[in-house]
Coordinates of C-alpha atoms and ligand atoms in Angstrom, one line a residue:
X1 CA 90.2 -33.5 0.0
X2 CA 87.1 -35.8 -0.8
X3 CA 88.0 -39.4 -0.8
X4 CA 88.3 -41.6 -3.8
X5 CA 84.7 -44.1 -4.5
X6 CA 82.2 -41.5 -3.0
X7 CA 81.0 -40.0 -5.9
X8 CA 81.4 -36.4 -4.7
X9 CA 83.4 -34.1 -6.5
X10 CA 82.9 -32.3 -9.5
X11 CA 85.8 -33.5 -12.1
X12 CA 87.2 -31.1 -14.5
X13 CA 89.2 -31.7 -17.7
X14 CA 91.8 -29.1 -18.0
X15 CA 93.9 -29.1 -20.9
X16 CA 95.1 -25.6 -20.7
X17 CA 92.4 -24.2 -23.6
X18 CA 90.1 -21.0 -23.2
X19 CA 87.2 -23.7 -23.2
X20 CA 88.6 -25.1 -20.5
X21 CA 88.8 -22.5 -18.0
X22 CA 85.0 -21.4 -18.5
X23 CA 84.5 -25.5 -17.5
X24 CA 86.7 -24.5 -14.3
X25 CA 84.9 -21.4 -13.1
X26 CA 81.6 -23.0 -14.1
X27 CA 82.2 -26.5 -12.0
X28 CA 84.0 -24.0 -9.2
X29 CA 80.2 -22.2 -8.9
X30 CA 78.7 -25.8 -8.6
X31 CA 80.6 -27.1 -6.4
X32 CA 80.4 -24.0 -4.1
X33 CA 76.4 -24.6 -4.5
X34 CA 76.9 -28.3 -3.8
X35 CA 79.7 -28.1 -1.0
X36 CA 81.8 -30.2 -2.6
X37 CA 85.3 -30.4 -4.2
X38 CA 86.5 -29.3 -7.4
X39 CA 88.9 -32.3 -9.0
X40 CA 91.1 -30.5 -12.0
X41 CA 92.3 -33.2 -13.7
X42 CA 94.7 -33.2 -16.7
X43 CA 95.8 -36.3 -18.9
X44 CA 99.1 -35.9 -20.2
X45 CA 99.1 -37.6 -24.1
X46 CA 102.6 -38.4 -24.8
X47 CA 103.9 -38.5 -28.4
X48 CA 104.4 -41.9 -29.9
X49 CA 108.4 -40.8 -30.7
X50 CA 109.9 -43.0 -33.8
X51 CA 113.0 -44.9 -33.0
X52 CA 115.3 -42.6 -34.3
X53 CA 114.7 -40.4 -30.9
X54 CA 116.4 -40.9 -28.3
X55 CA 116.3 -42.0 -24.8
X56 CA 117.3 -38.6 -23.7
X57 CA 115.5 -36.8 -25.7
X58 CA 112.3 -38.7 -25.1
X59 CA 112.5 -38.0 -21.7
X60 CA 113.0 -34.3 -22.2
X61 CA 109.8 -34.2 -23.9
X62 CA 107.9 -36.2 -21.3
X63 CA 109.3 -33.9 -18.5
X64 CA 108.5 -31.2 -20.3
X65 CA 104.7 -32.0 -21.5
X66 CA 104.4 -33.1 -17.3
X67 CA 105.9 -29.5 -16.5
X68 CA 103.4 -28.2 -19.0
X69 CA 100.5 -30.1 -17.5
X70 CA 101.3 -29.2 -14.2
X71 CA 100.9 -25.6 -15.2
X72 CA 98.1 -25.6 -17.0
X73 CA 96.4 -27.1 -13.7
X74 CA 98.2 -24.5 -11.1
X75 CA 96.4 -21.8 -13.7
X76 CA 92.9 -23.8 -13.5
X77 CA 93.2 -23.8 -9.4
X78 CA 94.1 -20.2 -9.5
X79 CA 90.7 -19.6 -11.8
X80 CA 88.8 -22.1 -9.5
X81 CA 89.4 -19.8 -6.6
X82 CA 89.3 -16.8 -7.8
X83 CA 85.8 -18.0 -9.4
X84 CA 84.7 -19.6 -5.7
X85 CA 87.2 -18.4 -3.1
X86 CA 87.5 -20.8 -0.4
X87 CA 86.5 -23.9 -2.3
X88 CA 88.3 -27.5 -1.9
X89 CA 90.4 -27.9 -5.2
X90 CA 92.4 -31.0 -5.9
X91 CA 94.6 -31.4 -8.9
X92 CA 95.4 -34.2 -10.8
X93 CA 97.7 -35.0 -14.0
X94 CA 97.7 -38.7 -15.2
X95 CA 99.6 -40.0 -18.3
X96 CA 96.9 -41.5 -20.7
X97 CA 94.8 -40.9 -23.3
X98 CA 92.1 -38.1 -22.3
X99 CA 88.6 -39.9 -23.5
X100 CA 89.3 -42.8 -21.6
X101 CA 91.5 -41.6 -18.1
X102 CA 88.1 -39.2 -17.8
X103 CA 85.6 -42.1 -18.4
X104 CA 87.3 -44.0 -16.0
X105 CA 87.6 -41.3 -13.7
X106 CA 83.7 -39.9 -13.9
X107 CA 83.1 -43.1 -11.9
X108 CA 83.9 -41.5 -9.3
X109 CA 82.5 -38.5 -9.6
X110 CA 79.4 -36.4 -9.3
X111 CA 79.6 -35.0 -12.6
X112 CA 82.4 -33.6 -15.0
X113 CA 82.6 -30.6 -16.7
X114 CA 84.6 -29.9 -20.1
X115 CA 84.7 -27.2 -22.4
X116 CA 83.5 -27.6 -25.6
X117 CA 86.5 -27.3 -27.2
X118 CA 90.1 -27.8 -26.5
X119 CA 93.3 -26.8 -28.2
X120 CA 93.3 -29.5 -30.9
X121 CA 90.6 -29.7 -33.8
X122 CA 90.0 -27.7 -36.1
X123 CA 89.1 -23.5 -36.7
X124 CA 85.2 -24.4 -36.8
X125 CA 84.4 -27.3 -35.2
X126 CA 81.9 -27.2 -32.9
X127 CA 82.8 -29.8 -29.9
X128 CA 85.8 -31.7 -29.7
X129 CA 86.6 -35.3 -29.6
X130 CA 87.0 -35.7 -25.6
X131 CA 84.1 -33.9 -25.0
X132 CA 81.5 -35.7 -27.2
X133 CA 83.2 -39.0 -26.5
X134 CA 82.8 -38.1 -22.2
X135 CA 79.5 -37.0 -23.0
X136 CA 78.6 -40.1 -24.6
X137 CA 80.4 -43.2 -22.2
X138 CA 80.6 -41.2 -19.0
X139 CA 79.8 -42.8 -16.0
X140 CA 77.8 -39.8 -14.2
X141 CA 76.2 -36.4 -15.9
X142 CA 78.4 -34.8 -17.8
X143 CA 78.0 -30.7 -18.4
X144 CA 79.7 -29.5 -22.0
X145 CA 80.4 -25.7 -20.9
X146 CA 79.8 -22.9 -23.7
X147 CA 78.2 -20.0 -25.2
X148 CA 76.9 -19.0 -28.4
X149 CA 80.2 -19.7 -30.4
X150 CA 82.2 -22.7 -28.6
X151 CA 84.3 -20.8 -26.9
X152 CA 82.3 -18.1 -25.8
X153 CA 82.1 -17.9 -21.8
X154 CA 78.5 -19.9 -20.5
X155 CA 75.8 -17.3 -20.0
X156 CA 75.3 -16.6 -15.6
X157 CA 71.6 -15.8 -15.8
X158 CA 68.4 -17.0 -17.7
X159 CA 66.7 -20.2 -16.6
X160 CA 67.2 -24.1 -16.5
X161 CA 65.6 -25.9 -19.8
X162 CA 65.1 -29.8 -19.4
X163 CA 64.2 -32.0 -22.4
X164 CA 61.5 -34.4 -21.5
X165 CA 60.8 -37.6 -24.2
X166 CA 58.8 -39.5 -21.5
X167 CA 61.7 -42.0 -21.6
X168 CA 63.2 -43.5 -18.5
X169 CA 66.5 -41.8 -19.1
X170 CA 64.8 -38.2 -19.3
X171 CA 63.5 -39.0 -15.9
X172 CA 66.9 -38.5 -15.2
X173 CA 67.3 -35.7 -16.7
X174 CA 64.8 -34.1 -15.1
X175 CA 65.5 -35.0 -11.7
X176 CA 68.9 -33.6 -12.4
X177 CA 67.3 -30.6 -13.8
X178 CA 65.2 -29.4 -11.1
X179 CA 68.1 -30.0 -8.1
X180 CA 70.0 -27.5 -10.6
X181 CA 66.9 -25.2 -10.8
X182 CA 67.0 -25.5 -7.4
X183 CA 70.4 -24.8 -6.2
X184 CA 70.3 -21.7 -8.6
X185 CA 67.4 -20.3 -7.8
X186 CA 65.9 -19.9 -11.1
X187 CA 62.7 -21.5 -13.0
X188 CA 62.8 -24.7 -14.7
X189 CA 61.2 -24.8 -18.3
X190 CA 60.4 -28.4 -19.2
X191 CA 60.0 -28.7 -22.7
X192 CA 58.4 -31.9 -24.7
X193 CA 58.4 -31.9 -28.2
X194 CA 56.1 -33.6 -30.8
X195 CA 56.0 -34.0 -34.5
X196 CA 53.1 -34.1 -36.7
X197 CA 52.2 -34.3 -40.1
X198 CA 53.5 -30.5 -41.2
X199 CA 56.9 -31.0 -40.0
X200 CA 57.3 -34.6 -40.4
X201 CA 57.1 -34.9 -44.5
X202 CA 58.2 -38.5 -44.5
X203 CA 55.1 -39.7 -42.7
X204 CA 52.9 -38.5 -45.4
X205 CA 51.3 -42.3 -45.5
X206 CA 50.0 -41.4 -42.4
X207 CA 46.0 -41.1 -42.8
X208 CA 44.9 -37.5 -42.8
X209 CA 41.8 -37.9 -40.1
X210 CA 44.4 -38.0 -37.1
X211 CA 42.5 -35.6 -34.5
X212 CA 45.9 -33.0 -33.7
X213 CA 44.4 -31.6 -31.0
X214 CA 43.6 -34.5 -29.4
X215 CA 47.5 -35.7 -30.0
X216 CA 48.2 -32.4 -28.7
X217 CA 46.1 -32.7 -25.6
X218 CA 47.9 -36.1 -24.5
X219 CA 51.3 -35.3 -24.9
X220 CA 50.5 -31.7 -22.6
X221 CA 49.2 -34.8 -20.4
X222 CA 52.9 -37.1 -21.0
X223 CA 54.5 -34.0 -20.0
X224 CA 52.4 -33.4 -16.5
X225 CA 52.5 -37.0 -15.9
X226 CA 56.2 -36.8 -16.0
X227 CA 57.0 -33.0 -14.3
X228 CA 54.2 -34.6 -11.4
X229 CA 56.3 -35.9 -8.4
X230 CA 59.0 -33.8 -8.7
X231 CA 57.2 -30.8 -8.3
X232 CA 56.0 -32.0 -4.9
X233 CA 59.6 -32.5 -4.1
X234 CA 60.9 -29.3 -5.3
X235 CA 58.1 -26.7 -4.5
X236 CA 60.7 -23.8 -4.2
X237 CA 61.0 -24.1 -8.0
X238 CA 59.0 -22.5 -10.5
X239 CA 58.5 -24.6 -13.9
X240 CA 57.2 -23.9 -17.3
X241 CA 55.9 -27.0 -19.0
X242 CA 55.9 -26.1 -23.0
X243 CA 54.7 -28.6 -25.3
X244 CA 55.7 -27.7 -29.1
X245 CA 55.2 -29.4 -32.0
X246 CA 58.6 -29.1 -33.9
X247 CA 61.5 -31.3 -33.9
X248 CA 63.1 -31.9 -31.2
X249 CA 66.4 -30.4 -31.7
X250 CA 64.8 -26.8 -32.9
X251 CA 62.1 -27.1 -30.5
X252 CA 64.8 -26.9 -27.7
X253 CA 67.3 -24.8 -28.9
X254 CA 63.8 -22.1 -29.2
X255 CA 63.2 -23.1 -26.0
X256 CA 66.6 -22.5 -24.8
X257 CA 67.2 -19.2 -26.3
X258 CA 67.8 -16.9 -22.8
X259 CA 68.8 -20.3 -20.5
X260 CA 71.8 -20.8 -18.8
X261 CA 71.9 -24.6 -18.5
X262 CA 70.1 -27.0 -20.7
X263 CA 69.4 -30.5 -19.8
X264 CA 69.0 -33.5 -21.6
X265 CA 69.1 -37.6 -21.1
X266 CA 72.2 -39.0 -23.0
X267 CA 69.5 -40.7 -25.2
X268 CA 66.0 -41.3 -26.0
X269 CA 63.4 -43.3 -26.7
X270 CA 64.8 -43.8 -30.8
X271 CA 68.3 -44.7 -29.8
X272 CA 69.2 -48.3 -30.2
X273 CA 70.7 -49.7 -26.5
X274 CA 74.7 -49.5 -26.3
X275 CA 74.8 -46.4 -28.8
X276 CA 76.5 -43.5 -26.8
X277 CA 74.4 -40.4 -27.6
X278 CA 70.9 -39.8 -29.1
X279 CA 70.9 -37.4 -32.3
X280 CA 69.2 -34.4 -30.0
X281 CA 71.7 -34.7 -27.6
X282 CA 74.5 -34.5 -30.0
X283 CA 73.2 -32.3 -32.0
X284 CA 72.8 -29.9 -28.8
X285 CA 76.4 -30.1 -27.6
X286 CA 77.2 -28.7 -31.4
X287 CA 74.3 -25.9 -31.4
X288 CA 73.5 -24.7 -27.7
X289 CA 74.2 -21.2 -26.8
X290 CA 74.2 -22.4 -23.4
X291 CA 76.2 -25.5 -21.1
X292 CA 74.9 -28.7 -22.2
X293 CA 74.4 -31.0 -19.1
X294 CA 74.2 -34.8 -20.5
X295 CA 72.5 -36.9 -17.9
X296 CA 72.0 -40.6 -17.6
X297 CA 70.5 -43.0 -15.0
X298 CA 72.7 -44.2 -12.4
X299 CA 74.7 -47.4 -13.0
X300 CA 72.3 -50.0 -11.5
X301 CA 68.9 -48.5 -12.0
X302 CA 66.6 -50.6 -14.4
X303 CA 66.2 -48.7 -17.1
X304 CA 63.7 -49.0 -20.4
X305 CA 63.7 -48.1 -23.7
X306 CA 60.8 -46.0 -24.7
X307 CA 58.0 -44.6 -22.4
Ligands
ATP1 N1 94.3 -33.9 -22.1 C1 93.1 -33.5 -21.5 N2 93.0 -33.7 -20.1 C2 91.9 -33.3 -19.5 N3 90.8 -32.7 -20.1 C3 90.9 -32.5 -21.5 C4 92.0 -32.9 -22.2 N4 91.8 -32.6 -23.5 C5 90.6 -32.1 -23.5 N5 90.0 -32.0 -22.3 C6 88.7 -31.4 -22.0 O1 87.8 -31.6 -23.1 C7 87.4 -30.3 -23.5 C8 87.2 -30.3 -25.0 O2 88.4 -30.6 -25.7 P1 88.6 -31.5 -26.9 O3 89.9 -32.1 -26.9 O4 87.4 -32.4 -27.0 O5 88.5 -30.5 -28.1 P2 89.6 -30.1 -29.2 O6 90.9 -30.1 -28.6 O7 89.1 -28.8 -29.8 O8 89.4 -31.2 -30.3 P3 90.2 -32.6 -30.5 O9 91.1 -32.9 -29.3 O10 89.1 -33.6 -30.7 O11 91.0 -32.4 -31.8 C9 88.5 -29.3 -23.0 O12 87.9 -28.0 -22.9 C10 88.8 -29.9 -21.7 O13 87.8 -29.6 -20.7
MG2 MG1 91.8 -31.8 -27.6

């Protein structure tokens, strides 16, 4: 068992959904790559009961949502192991509200993993309330597990796909990105995406004698600038810089098409300081075919808006 405050363990949020046991065998494969300890980790929500219930009755339910919780979580270890066999797995139920018992909890973690959907919401919504909400106020990476439709299970092959804005927090992003490139084995595409003119019909004010190609040229260069030490550090893994001059949302989902993991920094250099999540990275938890990993600096490091 990995001790509380060291940031080690990969924490899971198990609510008993399908959604939620592809986040358990997904973070039970990391943490076999990692070496580290699996922490399934249920908060139990208990009804707000009127004051006609009572006392009895009340606690009848709460035993009986516990009970529930407690299976749900002997059914996550059982998929953890049988995922990873022989991997440390702790488990966890807590009596609070989900967002904010996980928040408070990915402090000390390494990262958490959630489905993209639970078993509230709604027949067609794409990501779920405790999700997006971790996502956004986490404490370390968080990784939104899913396929093509929400609940699909992740895809296993296909390479790692890292957002890069030239912003401080995609640094991140990208330093995350390769040590998962790494510990799977697989290239790393690093995409960087730019907007001109054609695809950006609101900056038709613009003057029209903006040399493209030379625009072009210098954000291939942003990109190299940014991929540069980390290849040194990482020369085991392969990487595919693309530039592409679409929006960023469509220019990585293209990019992602065949991935198994895509990266990206929780926000970027358009989002105003103390706002959650940037529009790409929201926009990617509802649209990826693949996991989502959301990845900010760590608590401490100085970080600027805009690169
Ligand atoms: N009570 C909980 N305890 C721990 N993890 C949870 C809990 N509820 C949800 N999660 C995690 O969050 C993931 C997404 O569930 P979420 O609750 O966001 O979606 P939903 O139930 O479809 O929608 P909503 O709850 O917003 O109506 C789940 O797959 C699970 O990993
Ligand atoms: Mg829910």
């Amino acid at each position: 068992m990995d001790e509380r405050g060291t940031r080690d363990s990969i924490l899971v949020g198990v609510d008993g959904s399908t959604s939620s046991l592809h986040a358990t065998r997904w973070a039970a494969g990391e943490a076999a790559a990692r070496h580290t300890t699996v922490h399934l980790f249920h908060a139990c929500v208990l009804p707000a009961l009127g004051p006609h219930t009572s006392a009895a009755t009340e606690a009848g339910i709460t035993e009986d949502l516990v009970q529930q919780g407690h299976r749900w979580l002997r059914q996550a270890r059982a998929e953890a192991w049988h995922a990873a066999p022989g991997i440390d797995v702790r488990t966890e139920l807590r009596v609070g509200l989900p967002v904010a018992e996980l928040i408070e909890e990915s402090a000390h973690a390494r990262l958490v993993v959630l489905g993209s959907r639970g078993l509230g919401g709604f027949k067609g919504m794409l990501v779920g309330s405790v999700s997006s909400g971790v996502a956004a106020h986490g404490h370390c990476p968080v990784v939104v597990v899913r396929g093509r439709m929400p609940d699909d299970p992740p895809p296993a092959s296909g390479p790692v796909v890292v957002g890069v804005d030239g912003s401080a927090v995609s640094d991140a992003a990208v330093a995350f990105a390769f040590e998962e490139a790494g510990l799977r084995g697989v290239p790393l595409v690093a995409v960087h995406t730019w907007v001109d003119v054609s695809v950006a019909e609101t900056w038709s004010v613009l003057p029209f004698d903006i040399d493209w190609d030379a625009v072009a040229e210098e954000e291939r260069g942003l990109l190299a600038e940014r991929m540069a030490g980390w290849q040194e550090k990482y020369p085991e893994v392969e990487v595919r810089q693309e530039v592409v001059c679409d929006r960023p949302v469509r220019g990585l989902l293209a990019s992602a098409e065949g991935a198994q993991l895509i990266v990206v920094g929780s926000r970027g250099r358009g989002t105003l300081t103390g706002m959650g999540l940037g529009s790409t990275s929201q926009a990617l938890l509802h649209h990826s075919a693949c996991p989502v990993a959301v990845v900010r600096p760590a608590a401490g490091s100085d970080v600027r808006e805009g690169g």
